[in-house]
Amino acid sequence: MRHRRHPRSTHAVVAALVAASLLLAGCGGGDDEEAPSEAAPSEPTSSETSEPPEPTYWPLTGLERTTGAPKHPVIVTKVDNTSSSSPQVGLGSADLVVEELVEGGYTRLAAFYYSKVPANIGPVRSMRASDIGIVPEGATVVTSGAAPITIKRINGAGIPWITEGAAGVYRETSRSAPYNLFAHLADISKRLKAKDEPPAYLPWGTEADLPKGGKASTLTADFGAHSTSWAFQEGGYVNTDSYAAEGDQFPADSVLVLRVEIGDAGYRDPAGYPVPETKFEGKGSALLFHGGRVIRGTWTKDGLTGAIELATKDGDLTVPAGHVWVELVPAVNGTVTFAK
């Protein structure tokens, strides 16, 4: 402790002080001031003790999200995918696209929007019962409607949908029916409210997580009357036979091909073709195209609303975060070819 000075009122006190000073001088090196005591460590502030916030990710791309979640749900729009749809509008803004078989060996697209919503999308076409296994829980579908048997099943699955007659769904006068139904998707999204944030649509990872795989710079998914071809160019995949408007093609970072069983939906379309139904549940073979390579694996899905799981013979398989086009190619009567 620090020494205190006392009044010098008597000789005894003086003598005692002199003696004490001599003793201190011999023991303490002649300095009559103590060095300051070491300061006690200060309590850490809240900013020093708090952990950095956990990163959040977009459920349809796996990319890190730096903003809050949108107030609207995932919006899935059914888009025509024949030459009559050209040019398709709005695909360039989609987070993810699923291509599914419809009657006659042709295909239809389910375009998913969440992180970004375009002003307009189309041509909008009808739903299929296959969509029960494709549309994520909590999503809203924009469609031109469906056959009565399909509407009954879609409603039974609890999937909300919007069609002609609702605000924001309109006919484009420069096109011919039935390829002239469009939707002001940005306006529609403002009127929709999300209940919960959706779960991840695919098992997301990074490119570093992938097995080596084999070279594959081109691929074609053939559904019968229609085929979709891709070429790996400048780090991504370009749909070389796309019907999308110029500059509005889907920016695919990966193409995921899942071989699926096809059943009969139980009715025929107006042209007399039996309507197929994709059975997107159970298991099947998978091909993941990324970075100019292909990884072989399998997919599993526990029921129509189950999560999509991917695996190779060595363990779980993840999809590098980014924009993915999913091809649901029939296991029978469908083919997938690729080349180096």
Short mmCIF file of C-alpha atoms in Angstrom, two decimals:
data_model
loop_
_atom_site.label_atom_id
_atom_site.label_comp_id
_atom_site.label_asym_id
_atom_site.label_seq_id
_atom_site.Cartn_x
_atom_site.Cartn_y
_atom_site.Cartn_z
CA MET A 1 0.00 0.00 0.00
CA ARG A 2 1.08 3.66 -0.40
CA HIS A 3 2.91 5.25 2.62
CA ARG A 4 1.10 8.07 4.49
CA ARG A 5 2.96 11.17 5.99
CA HIS A 6 2.47 11.76 9.72
CA PRO A 7 2.82 15.13 11.64
CA ARG A 8 6.18 15.56 13.30
CA SER A 9 5.04 16.52 16.81
CA THR A 10 7.55 14.61 18.97
CA HIS A 11 11.15 13.42 18.82
CA ALA A 12 10.03 9.83 19.26
CA VAL A 13 8.03 10.02 16.14
CA VAL A 14 10.94 11.58 14.26
CA ALA A 15 13.34 8.90 15.46
CA ALA A 16 10.95 6.19 14.46
CA LEU A 17 10.53 7.68 11.02
CA VAL A 18 14.29 7.99 10.51
CA ALA A 19 14.80 4.39 11.52
CA ALA A 20 12.03 3.26 9.24
CA SER A 21 13.37 5.26 6.32
CA LEU A 22 16.83 3.77 6.76
CA LEU A 23 15.31 0.26 6.83
CA LEU A 24 13.29 0.92 3.70
CA ALA A 25 16.29 2.43 1.95
CA GLY A 26 18.27 -0.70 2.57
CA CYS A 27 15.47 -3.00 1.42
CA GLY A 28 13.69 -1.05 -1.32
CA GLY A 29 16.43 0.64 -3.36
CA GLY A 30 15.89 4.20 -2.02
CA ASP A 31 12.55 4.96 -3.70
CA ASP A 32 9.85 5.97 -1.24
CA GLU A 33 6.98 5.46 -3.81
CA GLU A 34 5.51 2.01 -4.61
CA ALA A 35 5.01 1.05 -8.27
CA PRO A 36 1.32 1.14 -9.27
CA SER A 37 -0.39 -2.17 -8.66
CA GLU A 38 -1.37 -4.23 -11.70
CA ALA A 39 -4.90 -3.34 -12.85
CA ALA A 40 -7.52 -6.04 -12.52
CA PRO A 41 -8.78 -7.33 -15.86
CA SER A 42 -11.89 -5.51 -17.01
CA GLU A 43 -15.13 -7.35 -17.66
CA PRO A 44 -15.60 -8.15 -21.37
CA THR A 45 -18.17 -6.06 -23.13
CA SER A 46 -21.23 -7.60 -24.76
CA SER A 47 -19.71 -7.03 -28.21
CA GLU A 48 -16.60 -8.98 -27.17
CA THR A 49 -18.51 -11.95 -25.77
CA SER A 50 -21.30 -12.31 -28.37
CA GLU A 51 -20.80 -14.88 -31.11
CA PRO A 52 -21.10 -13.74 -34.74
CA PRO A 53 -24.56 -14.47 -36.11
CA GLU A 54 -25.04 -17.80 -37.83
CA PRO A 55 -25.16 -17.37 -41.62
CA THR A 56 -28.49 -18.00 -43.34
CA TYR A 57 -28.96 -19.49 -46.78
CA TRP A 58 -31.51 -19.26 -49.58
CA PRO A 59 -33.50 -22.52 -49.57
CA LEU A 60 -33.75 -22.84 -53.36
CA THR A 61 -30.09 -22.10 -54.20
CA GLY A 62 -28.10 -22.78 -51.03
CA LEU A 63 -26.35 -19.41 -51.47
CA GLU A 64 -25.71 -17.31 -48.38
CA ARG A 65 -28.38 -14.73 -47.67
CA THR A 66 -27.39 -11.27 -46.39
CA THR A 67 -30.93 -9.91 -46.08
CA GLY A 68 -34.05 -10.93 -44.23
CA ALA A 69 -36.40 -13.56 -45.61
CA PRO A 70 -38.99 -12.37 -48.14
CA LYS A 71 -42.49 -11.80 -46.81
CA HIS A 72 -43.99 -13.86 -49.62
CA PRO A 73 -43.84 -17.66 -49.97
CA VAL A 74 -42.06 -19.59 -52.70
CA ILE A 75 -44.00 -19.03 -55.92
CA VAL A 76 -43.97 -21.89 -58.44
CA THR A 77 -45.15 -20.94 -61.93
CA LYS A 78 -46.11 -23.57 -64.50
CA VAL A 79 -44.56 -22.54 -67.83
CA ASP A 80 -45.17 -23.99 -71.28
CA ASN A 81 -42.11 -25.65 -72.83
CA THR A 82 -42.99 -26.16 -76.49
CA SER A 83 -42.01 -24.09 -79.51
CA SER A 84 -45.37 -22.32 -79.17
CA SER A 85 -44.14 -20.79 -75.89
CA SER A 86 -41.32 -18.89 -77.57
CA PRO A 87 -40.22 -16.56 -76.21
CA GLN A 88 -40.61 -17.65 -72.58
CA VAL A 89 -40.45 -14.70 -70.19
CA GLY A 90 -39.06 -14.63 -66.64
CA LEU A 91 -36.93 -17.79 -66.49
CA GLY A 92 -33.77 -15.75 -66.00
CA SER A 93 -34.98 -14.67 -62.55
CA ALA A 94 -35.84 -18.16 -61.27
CA ASP A 95 -33.99 -19.69 -58.34
CA LEU A 96 -34.57 -23.24 -59.55
CA VAL A 97 -36.41 -24.99 -62.40
CA VAL A 98 -37.88 -28.50 -62.56
CA GLU A 99 -38.69 -30.02 -65.96
CA GLU A 100 -41.41 -32.70 -65.91
CA LEU A 101 -43.09 -34.96 -68.45
CA VAL A 102 -46.60 -34.15 -69.71
CA GLU A 103 -48.74 -35.87 -72.33
CA GLY A 104 -47.45 -36.70 -75.79
CA GLY A 105 -43.83 -36.94 -74.67
CA TYR A 106 -43.53 -33.16 -74.19
CA THR A 107 -42.47 -31.33 -71.05
CA ARG A 108 -43.59 -28.49 -68.83
CA LEU A 109 -41.53 -26.34 -66.47
CA ALA A 110 -42.07 -25.58 -62.82
CA ALA A 111 -40.13 -22.33 -62.27
CA PHE A 112 -39.42 -21.50 -58.60
CA TYR A 113 -39.18 -17.88 -57.36
CA TYR A 114 -38.18 -16.73 -53.88
CA SER A 115 -34.98 -14.65 -53.69
CA LYS A 116 -35.98 -12.65 -56.76
CA VAL A 117 -39.34 -12.17 -58.47
CA PRO A 118 -39.60 -10.96 -62.09
CA ALA A 119 -42.16 -8.41 -63.20
CA ASN A 120 -43.77 -10.90 -65.61
CA ILE A 121 -43.71 -14.64 -66.26
CA GLY A 122 -45.20 -16.83 -68.98
CA PRO A 123 -46.70 -18.39 -70.94
CA VAL A 124 -48.49 -19.83 -67.91
CA ARG A 125 -49.94 -23.32 -68.37
CA SER A 126 -51.81 -25.91 -66.32
CA MET A 127 -50.86 -28.04 -63.31
CA ARG A 128 -50.47 -31.79 -63.18
CA ALA A 129 -50.83 -34.25 -60.29
CA SER A 130 -47.05 -34.68 -60.65
CA ASP A 131 -46.72 -31.23 -59.06
CA ILE A 132 -47.75 -32.61 -55.66
CA GLY A 133 -44.30 -34.18 -55.40
CA ILE A 134 -42.51 -31.17 -56.91
CA VAL A 135 -44.01 -28.12 -55.19
CA PRO A 136 -42.45 -27.49 -51.74
CA GLU A 137 -44.62 -27.17 -48.66
CA GLY A 138 -45.98 -23.65 -48.17
CA ALA A 139 -45.51 -22.62 -51.81
CA THR A 140 -48.19 -21.05 -54.02
CA VAL A 141 -48.63 -22.16 -57.64
CA VAL A 142 -49.47 -19.79 -60.51
CA THR A 143 -51.23 -21.83 -63.20
CA SER A 144 -53.80 -21.72 -65.98
CA GLY A 145 -55.84 -24.25 -64.02
CA ALA A 146 -56.06 -28.02 -64.39
CA ALA A 147 -58.40 -30.88 -65.15
CA PRO A 148 -61.09 -31.37 -62.46
CA ILE A 149 -59.49 -34.61 -61.22
CA THR A 150 -56.15 -32.81 -60.85
CA ILE A 151 -57.67 -29.82 -59.06
CA LYS A 152 -59.29 -32.19 -56.58
CA ARG A 153 -55.95 -33.84 -55.86
CA ILE A 154 -54.05 -30.53 -55.67
CA ASN A 155 -56.61 -29.15 -53.24
CA GLY A 156 -56.44 -32.37 -51.24
CA ALA A 157 -52.69 -31.92 -50.94
CA GLY A 158 -53.24 -28.42 -49.50
CA ILE A 159 -51.41 -26.57 -52.27
CA PRO A 160 -52.77 -23.02 -52.85
CA TRP A 161 -52.92 -21.84 -56.45
CA ILE A 162 -53.76 -18.76 -58.49
CA THR A 163 -55.22 -18.74 -61.98
CA GLU A 164 -56.95 -16.55 -64.55
CA GLY A 165 -59.45 -14.19 -62.97
CA ALA A 166 -57.15 -13.38 -60.06
CA ALA A 167 -55.46 -9.98 -59.90
CA GLY A 168 -52.19 -10.01 -61.81
CA VAL A 169 -53.03 -12.86 -64.22
CA TYR A 170 -53.72 -11.54 -67.72
CA ARG A 171 -53.88 -12.34 -71.42
CA GLU A 172 -51.09 -11.02 -73.65
CA THR A 173 -52.87 -9.68 -76.74
CA SER A 174 -49.87 -10.15 -79.03
CA ARG A 175 -50.01 -13.95 -78.61
CA SER A 176 -52.50 -16.70 -79.40
CA ALA A 177 -54.37 -18.80 -76.85
CA PRO A 178 -53.57 -20.92 -74.96
CA TYR A 179 -50.03 -19.53 -75.06
CA ASN A 180 -50.97 -15.99 -74.12
CA LEU A 181 -51.66 -16.32 -70.38
CA PHE A 182 -49.10 -14.35 -68.33
CA ALA A 183 -48.73 -13.19 -64.73
CA HIS A 184 -47.47 -9.98 -63.13
CA LEU A 185 -45.50 -12.06 -60.65
CA ALA A 186 -43.96 -9.13 -58.75
CA ASP A 187 -47.42 -7.69 -58.07
CA ILE A 188 -48.83 -11.08 -57.09
CA SER A 189 -45.97 -11.66 -54.63
CA LYS A 190 -46.87 -8.49 -52.71
CA ARG A 191 -50.31 -9.89 -51.91
CA LEU A 192 -49.05 -13.26 -50.67
CA LYS A 193 -47.92 -13.85 -47.09
CA ALA A 194 -45.51 -16.58 -46.01
CA LYS A 195 -46.29 -18.60 -42.89
CA ASP A 196 -42.85 -20.14 -42.40
CA GLU A 197 -39.54 -19.99 -44.18
CA PRO A 198 -39.22 -23.00 -46.50
CA PRO A 199 -36.65 -25.75 -45.90
CA ALA A 200 -33.77 -26.41 -48.29
CA TYR A 201 -35.06 -27.92 -51.53
CA LEU A 202 -31.85 -29.86 -52.23
CA PRO A 203 -28.98 -31.03 -50.00
CA TRP A 204 -26.64 -28.07 -50.53
CA GLY A 205 -22.84 -28.10 -50.30
CA THR A 206 -19.81 -26.76 -52.13
CA GLU A 207 -17.86 -27.76 -55.21
CA ALA A 208 -15.05 -28.94 -52.93
CA ASP A 209 -17.40 -31.55 -51.46
CA LEU A 210 -17.92 -33.31 -54.80
CA PRO A 211 -16.25 -36.57 -55.82
CA LYS A 212 -14.01 -36.31 -58.84
CA GLY A 213 -16.51 -37.75 -61.35
CA GLY A 214 -15.91 -37.96 -65.09
CA LYS A 215 -15.73 -35.35 -67.83
CA ALA A 216 -19.00 -34.28 -69.43
CA SER A 217 -19.22 -30.99 -71.30
CA THR A 218 -22.56 -31.68 -73.01
CA LEU A 219 -25.73 -33.57 -72.09
CA THR A 220 -29.20 -34.20 -73.44
CA ALA A 221 -32.29 -35.27 -71.49
CA ASP A 222 -34.80 -36.92 -73.85
CA PHE A 223 -38.44 -37.24 -72.76
CA GLY A 224 -39.81 -38.72 -75.99
CA ALA A 225 -41.20 -35.97 -78.21
CA HIS A 226 -39.01 -33.34 -76.56
CA SER A 227 -35.37 -33.19 -75.51
CA THR A 228 -33.43 -30.56 -73.58
CA SER A 229 -29.73 -30.12 -74.31
CA TRP A 230 -27.03 -28.42 -72.27
CA ALA A 231 -23.45 -27.32 -72.91
CA PHE A 232 -20.91 -26.37 -70.26
CA GLN A 233 -19.66 -22.89 -71.16
CA GLU A 234 -17.78 -20.27 -69.12
CA GLY A 235 -18.38 -21.98 -65.80
CA GLY A 236 -22.10 -22.69 -66.22
CA TYR A 237 -24.60 -24.62 -68.33
CA VAL A 238 -26.34 -23.15 -71.36
CA ASN A 239 -29.60 -24.62 -72.64
CA THR A 240 -28.74 -24.83 -76.32
CA ASP A 241 -32.35 -25.43 -77.46
CA SER A 242 -34.07 -23.05 -75.05
CA TYR A 243 -37.31 -21.26 -75.84
CA ALA A 244 -36.46 -18.43 -73.42
CA ALA A 245 -36.24 -14.85 -74.59
CA GLU A 246 -32.74 -13.63 -75.42
CA GLY A 247 -30.97 -12.61 -72.22
CA ASP A 248 -33.65 -14.28 -70.11
CA GLN A 249 -32.37 -17.87 -70.02
CA PHE A 250 -32.09 -19.67 -66.72
CA PRO A 251 -28.50 -19.29 -65.38
CA ALA A 252 -27.80 -22.94 -64.54
CA ASP A 253 -24.74 -23.63 -62.38
CA SER A 254 -25.64 -27.34 -62.25
CA VAL A 255 -27.99 -29.74 -63.99
CA LEU A 256 -29.39 -32.54 -61.83
CA VAL A 257 -30.94 -35.49 -63.69
CA LEU A 258 -33.20 -37.77 -61.65
CA ARG A 259 -34.66 -40.88 -63.26
CA VAL A 260 -38.28 -41.30 -62.14
CA GLU A 261 -41.13 -43.76 -62.49
CA ILE A 262 -44.10 -42.64 -64.59
CA GLY A 263 -47.70 -43.70 -63.96
CA ASP A 264 -51.10 -42.93 -65.48
CA ALA A 265 -52.93 -39.89 -64.08
CA GLY A 266 -56.26 -41.53 -64.96
CA TYR A 267 -57.56 -39.25 -67.71
CA ARG A 268 -56.79 -37.97 -71.20
CA ASP A 269 -56.08 -34.47 -72.44
CA PRO A 270 -58.36 -32.72 -75.00
CA ALA A 271 -56.28 -34.20 -77.84
CA GLY A 272 -56.87 -37.71 -76.54
CA TYR A 273 -53.40 -38.34 -75.10
CA PRO A 274 -53.23 -40.20 -71.77
CA VAL A 275 -51.88 -37.87 -69.11
CA PRO A 276 -48.76 -39.25 -67.38
CA GLU A 277 -47.97 -38.76 -63.72
CA THR A 278 -44.42 -38.50 -62.42
CA LYS A 279 -44.03 -40.56 -59.24
CA PHE A 280 -41.54 -38.29 -57.48
CA GLU A 281 -41.06 -40.50 -54.43
CA GLY A 282 -39.12 -43.61 -53.58
CA LYS A 283 -35.71 -43.88 -55.21
CA GLY A 284 -33.89 -43.87 -58.52
CA SER A 285 -30.60 -43.15 -60.24
CA ALA A 286 -29.13 -39.64 -60.36
CA LEU A 287 -26.60 -37.76 -62.46
CA LEU A 288 -25.19 -34.45 -61.20
CA PHE A 289 -23.54 -32.29 -63.84
CA HIS A 290 -21.32 -29.54 -62.45
CA GLY A 291 -18.11 -27.86 -63.57
CA GLY A 292 -17.92 -29.85 -66.81
CA ARG A 293 -18.02 -33.16 -64.93
CA VAL A 294 -20.66 -35.75 -64.06
CA ILE A 295 -21.12 -37.57 -60.76
CA ARG A 296 -23.20 -40.75 -60.70
CA GLY A 297 -25.38 -41.47 -57.70
CA THR A 298 -28.86 -42.22 -56.45
CA TRP A 299 -31.78 -40.20 -55.09
CA THR A 300 -34.32 -41.07 -52.41
CA LYS A 301 -37.48 -39.28 -51.31
CA ASP A 302 -39.68 -40.48 -48.47
CA GLY A 303 -43.15 -39.87 -49.88
CA LEU A 304 -44.31 -37.07 -52.16
CA THR A 305 -43.57 -34.39 -49.58
CA GLY A 306 -40.29 -35.88 -48.34
CA ALA A 307 -36.90 -34.21 -48.70
CA ILE A 308 -34.70 -35.08 -51.68
CA GLU A 309 -31.59 -36.98 -50.57
CA LEU A 310 -28.63 -37.80 -52.81
CA ALA A 311 -25.84 -40.33 -52.37
CA THR A 312 -22.96 -42.06 -54.12
CA LYS A 313 -21.57 -45.48 -53.25
CA ASP A 314 -19.16 -43.70 -50.90
CA GLY A 315 -21.70 -41.63 -48.95
CA ASP A 316 -23.94 -38.58 -49.09
CA LEU A 317 -23.86 -36.34 -52.16
CA THR A 318 -24.51 -32.60 -51.97
CA VAL A 319 -25.22 -30.10 -54.75
CA PRO A 320 -22.91 -27.06 -54.96
CA ALA A 321 -24.86 -23.94 -53.97
CA GLY A 322 -26.18 -22.10 -57.00
CA HIS A 323 -28.95 -22.23 -59.60
CA VAL A 324 -29.99 -25.78 -60.50
CA TRP A 325 -32.14 -27.12 -63.33
CA VAL A 326 -33.67 -30.47 -62.32
CA GLU A 327 -34.57 -32.92 -65.10
CA LEU A 328 -37.16 -35.52 -64.02
CA VAL A 329 -36.47 -37.98 -66.84
CA PRO A 330 -38.62 -41.13 -67.15
CA ALA A 331 -36.73 -44.24 -66.08
CA VAL A 332 -38.51 -46.06 -68.93
CA ASN A 333 -38.87 -44.47 -72.39
CA GLY A 334 -36.57 -41.60 -71.42
CA THR A 335 -32.84 -41.31 -72.07
CA VAL A 336 -29.88 -39.25 -70.89
CA THR A 337 -26.75 -38.95 -73.01
CA PHE A 338 -23.58 -36.97 -72.38
CA ALA A 339 -20.16 -36.55 -73.90
CA LYS A 340 -16.74 -35.20 -72.98
#
